[in-house]
PDB file of N, CA and C in Angstrom:
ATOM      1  N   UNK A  15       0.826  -1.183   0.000  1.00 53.00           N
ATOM      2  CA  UNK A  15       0.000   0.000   0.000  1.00 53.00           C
ATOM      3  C   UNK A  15       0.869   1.244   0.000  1.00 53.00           C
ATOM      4  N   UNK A  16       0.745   2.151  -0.942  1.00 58.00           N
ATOM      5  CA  UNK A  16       1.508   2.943  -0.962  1.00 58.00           C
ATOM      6  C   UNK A  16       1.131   4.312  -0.115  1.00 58.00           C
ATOM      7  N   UNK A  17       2.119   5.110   0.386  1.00 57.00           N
ATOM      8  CA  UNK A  17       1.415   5.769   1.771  1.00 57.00           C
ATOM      9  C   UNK A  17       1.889   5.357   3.147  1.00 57.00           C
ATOM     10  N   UNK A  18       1.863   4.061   3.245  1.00 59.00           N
ATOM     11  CA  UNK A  18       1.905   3.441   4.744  1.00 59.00           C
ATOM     12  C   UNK A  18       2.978   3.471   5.422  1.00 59.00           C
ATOM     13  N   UNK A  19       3.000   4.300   6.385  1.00 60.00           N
ATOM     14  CA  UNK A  19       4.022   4.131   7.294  1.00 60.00           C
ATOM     15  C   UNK A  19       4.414   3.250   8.373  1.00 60.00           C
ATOM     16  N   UNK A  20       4.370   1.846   8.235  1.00 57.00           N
ATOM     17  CA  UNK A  20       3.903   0.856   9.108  1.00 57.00           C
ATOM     18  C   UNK A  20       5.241   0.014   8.581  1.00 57.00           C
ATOM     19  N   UNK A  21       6.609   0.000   8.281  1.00 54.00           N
ATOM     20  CA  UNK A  21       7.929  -0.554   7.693  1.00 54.00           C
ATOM     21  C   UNK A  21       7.603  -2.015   8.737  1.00 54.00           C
ATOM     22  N   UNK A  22       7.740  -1.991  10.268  1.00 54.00           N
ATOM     23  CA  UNK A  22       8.009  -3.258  10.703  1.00 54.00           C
ATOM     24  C   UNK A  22       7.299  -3.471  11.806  1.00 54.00           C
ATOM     25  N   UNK A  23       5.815  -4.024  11.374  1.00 54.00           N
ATOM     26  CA  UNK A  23       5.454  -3.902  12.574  1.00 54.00           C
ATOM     27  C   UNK A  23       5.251  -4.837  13.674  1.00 54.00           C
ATOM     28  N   UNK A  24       5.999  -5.903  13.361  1.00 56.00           N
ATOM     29  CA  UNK A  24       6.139  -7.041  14.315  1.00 56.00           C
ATOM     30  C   UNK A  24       6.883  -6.884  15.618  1.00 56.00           C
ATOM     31  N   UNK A  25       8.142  -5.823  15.238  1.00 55.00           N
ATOM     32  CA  UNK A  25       9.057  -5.503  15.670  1.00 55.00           C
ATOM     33  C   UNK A  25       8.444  -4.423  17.123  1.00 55.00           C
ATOM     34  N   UNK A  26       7.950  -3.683  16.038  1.00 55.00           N
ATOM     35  CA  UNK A  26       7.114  -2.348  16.742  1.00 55.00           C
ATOM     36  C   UNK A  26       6.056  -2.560  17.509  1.00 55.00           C
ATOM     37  N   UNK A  27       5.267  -3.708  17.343  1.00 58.00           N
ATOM     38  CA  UNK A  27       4.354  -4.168  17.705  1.00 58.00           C
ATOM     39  C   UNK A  27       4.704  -4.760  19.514  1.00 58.00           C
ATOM     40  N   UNK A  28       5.660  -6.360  19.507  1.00 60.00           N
ATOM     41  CA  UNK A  28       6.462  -6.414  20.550  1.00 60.00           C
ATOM     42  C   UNK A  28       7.389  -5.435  21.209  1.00 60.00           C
ATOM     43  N   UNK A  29       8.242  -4.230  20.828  1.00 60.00           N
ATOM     44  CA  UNK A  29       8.474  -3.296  21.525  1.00 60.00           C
ATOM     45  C   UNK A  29       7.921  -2.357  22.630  1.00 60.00           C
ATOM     46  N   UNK A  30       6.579  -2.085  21.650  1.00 60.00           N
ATOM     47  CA  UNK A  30       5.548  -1.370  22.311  1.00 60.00           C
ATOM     48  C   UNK A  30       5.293  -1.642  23.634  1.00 60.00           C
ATOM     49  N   UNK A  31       4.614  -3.435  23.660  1.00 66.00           N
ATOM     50  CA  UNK A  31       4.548  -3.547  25.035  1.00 66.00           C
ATOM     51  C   UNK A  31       4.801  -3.847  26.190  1.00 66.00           C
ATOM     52  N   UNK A  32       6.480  -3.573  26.052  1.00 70.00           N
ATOM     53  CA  UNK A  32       7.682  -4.179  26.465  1.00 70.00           C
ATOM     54  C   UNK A  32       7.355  -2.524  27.361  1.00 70.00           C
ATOM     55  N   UNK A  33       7.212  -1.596  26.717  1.00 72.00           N
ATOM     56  CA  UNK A  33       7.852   0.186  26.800  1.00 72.00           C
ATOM     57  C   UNK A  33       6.725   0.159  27.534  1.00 72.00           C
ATOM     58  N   UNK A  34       5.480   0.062  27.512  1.00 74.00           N
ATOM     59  CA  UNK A  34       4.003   0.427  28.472  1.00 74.00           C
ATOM     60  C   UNK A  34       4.014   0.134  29.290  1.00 74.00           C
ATOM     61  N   UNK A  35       4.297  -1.729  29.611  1.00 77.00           N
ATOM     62  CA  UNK A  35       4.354  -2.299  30.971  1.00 77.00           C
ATOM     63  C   UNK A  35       5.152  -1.227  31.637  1.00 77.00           C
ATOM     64  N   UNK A  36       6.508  -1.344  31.263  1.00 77.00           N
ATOM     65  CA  UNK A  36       7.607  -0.793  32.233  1.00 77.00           C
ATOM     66  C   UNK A  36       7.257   0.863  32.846  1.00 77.00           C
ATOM     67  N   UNK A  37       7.078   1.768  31.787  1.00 79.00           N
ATOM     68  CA  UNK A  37       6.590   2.938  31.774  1.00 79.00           C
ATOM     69  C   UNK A  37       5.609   3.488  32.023  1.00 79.00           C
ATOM     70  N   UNK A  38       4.288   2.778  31.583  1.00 80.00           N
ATOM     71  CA  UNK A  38       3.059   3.182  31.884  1.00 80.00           C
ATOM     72  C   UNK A  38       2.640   4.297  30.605  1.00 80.00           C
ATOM     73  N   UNK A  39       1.455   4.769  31.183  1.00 79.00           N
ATOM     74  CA  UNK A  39       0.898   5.544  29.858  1.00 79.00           C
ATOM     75  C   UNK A  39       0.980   7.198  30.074  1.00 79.00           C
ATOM     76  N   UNK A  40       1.793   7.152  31.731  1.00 83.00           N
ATOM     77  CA  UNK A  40       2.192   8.831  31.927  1.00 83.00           C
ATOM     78  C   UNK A  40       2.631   9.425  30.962  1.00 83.00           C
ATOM     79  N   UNK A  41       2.552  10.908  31.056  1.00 83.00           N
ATOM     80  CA  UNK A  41       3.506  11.920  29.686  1.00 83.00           C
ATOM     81  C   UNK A  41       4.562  11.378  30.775  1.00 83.00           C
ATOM     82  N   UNK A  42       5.442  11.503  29.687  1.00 80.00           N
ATOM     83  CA  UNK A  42       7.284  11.983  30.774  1.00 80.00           C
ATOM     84  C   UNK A  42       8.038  12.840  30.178  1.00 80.00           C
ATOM     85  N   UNK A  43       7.890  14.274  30.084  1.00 83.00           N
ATOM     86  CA  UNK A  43       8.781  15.136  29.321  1.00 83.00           C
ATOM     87  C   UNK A  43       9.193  16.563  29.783  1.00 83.00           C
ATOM     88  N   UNK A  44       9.642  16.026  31.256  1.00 90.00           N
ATOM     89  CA  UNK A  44      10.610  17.022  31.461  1.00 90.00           C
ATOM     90  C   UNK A  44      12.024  16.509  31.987  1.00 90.00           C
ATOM     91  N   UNK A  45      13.464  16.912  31.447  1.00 92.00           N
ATOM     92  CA  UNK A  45      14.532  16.908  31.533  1.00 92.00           C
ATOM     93  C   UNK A  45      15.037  15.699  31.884  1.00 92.00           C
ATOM     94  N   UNK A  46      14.830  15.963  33.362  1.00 93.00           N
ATOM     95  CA  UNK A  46      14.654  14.653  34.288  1.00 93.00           C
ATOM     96  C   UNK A  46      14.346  12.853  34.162  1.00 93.00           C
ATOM     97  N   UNK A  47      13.188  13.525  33.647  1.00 88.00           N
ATOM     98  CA  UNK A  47      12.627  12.389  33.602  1.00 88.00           C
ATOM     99  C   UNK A  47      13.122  11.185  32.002  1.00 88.00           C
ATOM    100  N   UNK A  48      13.413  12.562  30.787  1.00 86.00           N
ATOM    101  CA  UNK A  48      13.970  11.414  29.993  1.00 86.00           C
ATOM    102  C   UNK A  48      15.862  11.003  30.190  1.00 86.00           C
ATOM    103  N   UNK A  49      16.124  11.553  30.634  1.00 90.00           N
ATOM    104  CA  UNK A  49      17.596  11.146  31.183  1.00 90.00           C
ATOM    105  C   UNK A  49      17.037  10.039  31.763  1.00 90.00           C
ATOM    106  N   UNK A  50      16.245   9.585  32.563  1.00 86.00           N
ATOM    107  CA  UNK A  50      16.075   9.107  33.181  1.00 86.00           C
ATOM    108  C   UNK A  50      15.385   7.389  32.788  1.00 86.00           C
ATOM    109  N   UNK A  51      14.734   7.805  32.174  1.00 84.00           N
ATOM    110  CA  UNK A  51      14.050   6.715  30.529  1.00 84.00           C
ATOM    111  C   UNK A  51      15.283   6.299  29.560  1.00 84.00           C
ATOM    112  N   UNK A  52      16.098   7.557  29.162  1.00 85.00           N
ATOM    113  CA  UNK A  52      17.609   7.159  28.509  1.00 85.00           C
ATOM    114  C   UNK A  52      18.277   5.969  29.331  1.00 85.00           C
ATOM    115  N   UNK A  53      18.426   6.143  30.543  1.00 86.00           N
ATOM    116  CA  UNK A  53      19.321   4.999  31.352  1.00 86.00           C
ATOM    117  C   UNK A  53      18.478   3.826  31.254  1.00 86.00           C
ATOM    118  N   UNK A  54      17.516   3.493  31.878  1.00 82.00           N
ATOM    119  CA  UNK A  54      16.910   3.111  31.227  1.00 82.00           C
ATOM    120  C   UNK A  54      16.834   1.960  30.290  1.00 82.00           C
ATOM    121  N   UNK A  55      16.717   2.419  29.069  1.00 80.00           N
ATOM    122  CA  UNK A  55      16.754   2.003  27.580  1.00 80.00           C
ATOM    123  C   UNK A  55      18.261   1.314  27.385  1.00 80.00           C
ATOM    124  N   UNK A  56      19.003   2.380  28.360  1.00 82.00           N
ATOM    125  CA  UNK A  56      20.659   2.044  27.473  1.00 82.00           C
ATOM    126  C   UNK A  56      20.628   0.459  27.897  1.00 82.00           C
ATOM    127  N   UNK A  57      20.741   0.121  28.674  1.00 83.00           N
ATOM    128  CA  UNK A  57      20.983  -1.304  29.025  1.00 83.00           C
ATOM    129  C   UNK A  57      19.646  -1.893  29.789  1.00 83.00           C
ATOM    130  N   UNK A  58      19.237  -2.019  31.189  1.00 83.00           N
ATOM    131  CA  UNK A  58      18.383  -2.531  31.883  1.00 83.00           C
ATOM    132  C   UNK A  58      17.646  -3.256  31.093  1.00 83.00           C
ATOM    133  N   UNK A  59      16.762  -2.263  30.431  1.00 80.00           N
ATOM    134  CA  UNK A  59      15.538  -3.066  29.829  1.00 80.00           C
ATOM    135  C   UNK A  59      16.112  -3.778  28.695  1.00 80.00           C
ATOM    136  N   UNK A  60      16.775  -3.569  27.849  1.00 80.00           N
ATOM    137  CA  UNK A  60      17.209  -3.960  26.923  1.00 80.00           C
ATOM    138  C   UNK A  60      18.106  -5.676  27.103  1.00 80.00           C
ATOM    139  N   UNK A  61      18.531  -6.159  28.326  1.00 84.00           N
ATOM    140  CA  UNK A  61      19.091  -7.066  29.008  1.00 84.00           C
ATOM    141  C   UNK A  61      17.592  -8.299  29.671  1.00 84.00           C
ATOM    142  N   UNK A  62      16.970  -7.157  30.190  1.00 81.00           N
ATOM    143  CA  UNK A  62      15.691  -7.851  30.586  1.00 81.00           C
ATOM    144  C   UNK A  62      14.794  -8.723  29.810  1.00 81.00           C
ATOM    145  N   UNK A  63      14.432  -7.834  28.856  1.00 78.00           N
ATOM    146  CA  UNK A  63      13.888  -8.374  27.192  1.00 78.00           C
ATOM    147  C   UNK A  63      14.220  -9.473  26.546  1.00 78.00           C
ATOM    148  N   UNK A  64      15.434  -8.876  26.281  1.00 78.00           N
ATOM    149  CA  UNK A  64      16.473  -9.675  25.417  1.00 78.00           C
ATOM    150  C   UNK A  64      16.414 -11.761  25.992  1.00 78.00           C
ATOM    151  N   UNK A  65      16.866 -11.423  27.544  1.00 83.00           N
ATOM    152  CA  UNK A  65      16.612 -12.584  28.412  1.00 83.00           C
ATOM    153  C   UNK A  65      16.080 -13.367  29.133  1.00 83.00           C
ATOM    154  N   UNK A  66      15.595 -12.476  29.281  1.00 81.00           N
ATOM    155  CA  UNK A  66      14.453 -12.938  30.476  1.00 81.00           C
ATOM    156  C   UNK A  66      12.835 -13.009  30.111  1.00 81.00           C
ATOM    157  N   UNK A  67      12.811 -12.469  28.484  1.00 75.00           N
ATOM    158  CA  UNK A  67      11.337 -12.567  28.452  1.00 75.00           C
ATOM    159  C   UNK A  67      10.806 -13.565  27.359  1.00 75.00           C
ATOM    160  N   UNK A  68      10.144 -14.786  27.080  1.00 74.00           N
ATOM    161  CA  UNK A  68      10.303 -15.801  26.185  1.00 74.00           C
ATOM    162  C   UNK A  68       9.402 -15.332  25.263  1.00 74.00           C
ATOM    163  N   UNK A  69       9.678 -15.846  24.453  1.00 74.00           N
ATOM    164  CA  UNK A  69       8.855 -15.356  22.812  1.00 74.00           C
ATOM    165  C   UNK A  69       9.113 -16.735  21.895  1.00 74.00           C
ATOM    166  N   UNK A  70       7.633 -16.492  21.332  1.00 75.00           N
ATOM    167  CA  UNK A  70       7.163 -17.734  20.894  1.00 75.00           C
ATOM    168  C   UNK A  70       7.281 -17.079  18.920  1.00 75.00           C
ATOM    169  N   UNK A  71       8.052 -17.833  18.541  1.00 78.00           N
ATOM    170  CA  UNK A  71       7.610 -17.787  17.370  1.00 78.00           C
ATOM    171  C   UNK A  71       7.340 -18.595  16.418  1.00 78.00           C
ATOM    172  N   UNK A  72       6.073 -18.132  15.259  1.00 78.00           N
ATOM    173  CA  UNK A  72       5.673 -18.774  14.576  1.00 78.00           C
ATOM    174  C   UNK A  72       6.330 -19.892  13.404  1.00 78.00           C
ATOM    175  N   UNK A  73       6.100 -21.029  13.433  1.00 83.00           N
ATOM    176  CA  UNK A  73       7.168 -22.003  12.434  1.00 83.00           C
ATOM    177  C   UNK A  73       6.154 -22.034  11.374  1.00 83.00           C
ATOM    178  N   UNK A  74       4.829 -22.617  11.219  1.00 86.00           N
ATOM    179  CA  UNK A  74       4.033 -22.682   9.635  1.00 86.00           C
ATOM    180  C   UNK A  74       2.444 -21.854  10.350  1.00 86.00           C
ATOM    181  N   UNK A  75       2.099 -21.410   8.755  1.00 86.00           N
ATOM    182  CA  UNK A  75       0.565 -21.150   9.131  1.00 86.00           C
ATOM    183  C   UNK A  75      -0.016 -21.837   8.176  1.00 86.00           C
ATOM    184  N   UNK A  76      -1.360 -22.625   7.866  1.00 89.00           N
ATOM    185  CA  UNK A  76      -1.529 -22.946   6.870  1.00 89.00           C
ATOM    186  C   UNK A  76      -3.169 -22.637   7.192  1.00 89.00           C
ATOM    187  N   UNK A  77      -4.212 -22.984   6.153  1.00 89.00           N
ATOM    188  CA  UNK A  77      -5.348 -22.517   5.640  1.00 89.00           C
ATOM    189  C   UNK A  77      -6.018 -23.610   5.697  1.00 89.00           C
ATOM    190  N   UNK A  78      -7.002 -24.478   6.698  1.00 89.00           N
ATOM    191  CA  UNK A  78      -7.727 -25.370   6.973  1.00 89.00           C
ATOM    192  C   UNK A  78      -9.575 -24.805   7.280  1.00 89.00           C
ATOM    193  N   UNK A  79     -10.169 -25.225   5.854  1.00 90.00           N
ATOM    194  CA  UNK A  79     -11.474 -25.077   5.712  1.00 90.00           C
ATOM    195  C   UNK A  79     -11.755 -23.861   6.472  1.00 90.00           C
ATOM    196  N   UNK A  80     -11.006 -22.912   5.660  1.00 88.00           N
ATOM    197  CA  UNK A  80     -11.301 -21.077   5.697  1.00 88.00           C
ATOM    198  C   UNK A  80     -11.064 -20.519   7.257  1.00 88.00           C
ATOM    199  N   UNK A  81      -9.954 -21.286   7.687  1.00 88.00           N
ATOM    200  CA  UNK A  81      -9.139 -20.532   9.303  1.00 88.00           C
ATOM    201  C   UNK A  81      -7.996 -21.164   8.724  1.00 88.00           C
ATOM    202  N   UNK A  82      -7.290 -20.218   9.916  1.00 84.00           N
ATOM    203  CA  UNK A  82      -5.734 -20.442  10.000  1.00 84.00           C
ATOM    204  C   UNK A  82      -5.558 -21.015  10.983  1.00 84.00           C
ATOM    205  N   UNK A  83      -4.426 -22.406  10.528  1.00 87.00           N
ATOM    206  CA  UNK A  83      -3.986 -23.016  12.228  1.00 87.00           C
ATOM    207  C   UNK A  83      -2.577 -22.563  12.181  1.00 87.00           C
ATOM    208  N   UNK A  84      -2.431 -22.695  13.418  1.00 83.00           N
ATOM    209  CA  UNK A  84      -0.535 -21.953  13.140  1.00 83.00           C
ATOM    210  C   UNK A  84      -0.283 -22.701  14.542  1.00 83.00           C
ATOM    211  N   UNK A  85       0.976 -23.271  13.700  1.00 81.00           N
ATOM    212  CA  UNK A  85       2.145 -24.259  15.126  1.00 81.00           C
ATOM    213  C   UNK A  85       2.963 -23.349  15.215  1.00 81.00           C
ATOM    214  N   UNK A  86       3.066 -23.552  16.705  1.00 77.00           N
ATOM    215  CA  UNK A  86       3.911 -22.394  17.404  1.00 77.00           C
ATOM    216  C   UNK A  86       5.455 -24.012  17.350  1.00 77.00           C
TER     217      UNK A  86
END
């Protein structure tokens, strides 16, 4: 579709609610507070994720009498 700004959204998709849990849905935008989100990001969460959080991914999907079954 031409227009769409949506490049990866699997990626973006699992990021997202990696960033909400941890953060919540507060604004955070004064000084402080993103220095503070920067540290943060630099490592912690990024270690946490990475290890500690399991992710299942998809091996086949196939098309059985108009649904999808999909083995994890």
């Amino acid at each position: 579709m031409p227009g769409k700004k949506n490049d990866n959204p699997y990626i973006e998709e699992k990021n997202w609610t990696h960033v909400r849990k941890i953060v919540g849905y507060d604004r955070l935008d004064t000084i402080d507070e993103i220095e503070i989100l920067n540290d943060l990001y630099a490592e912690p969460l990024q270690l946490y994720i990475n290890f500690f959080q399991p992710v299942m991914r998809l091996k086949t999907k196939q098309r059985v009498r108009g649904r999808l079954k999909k083995d994890i």
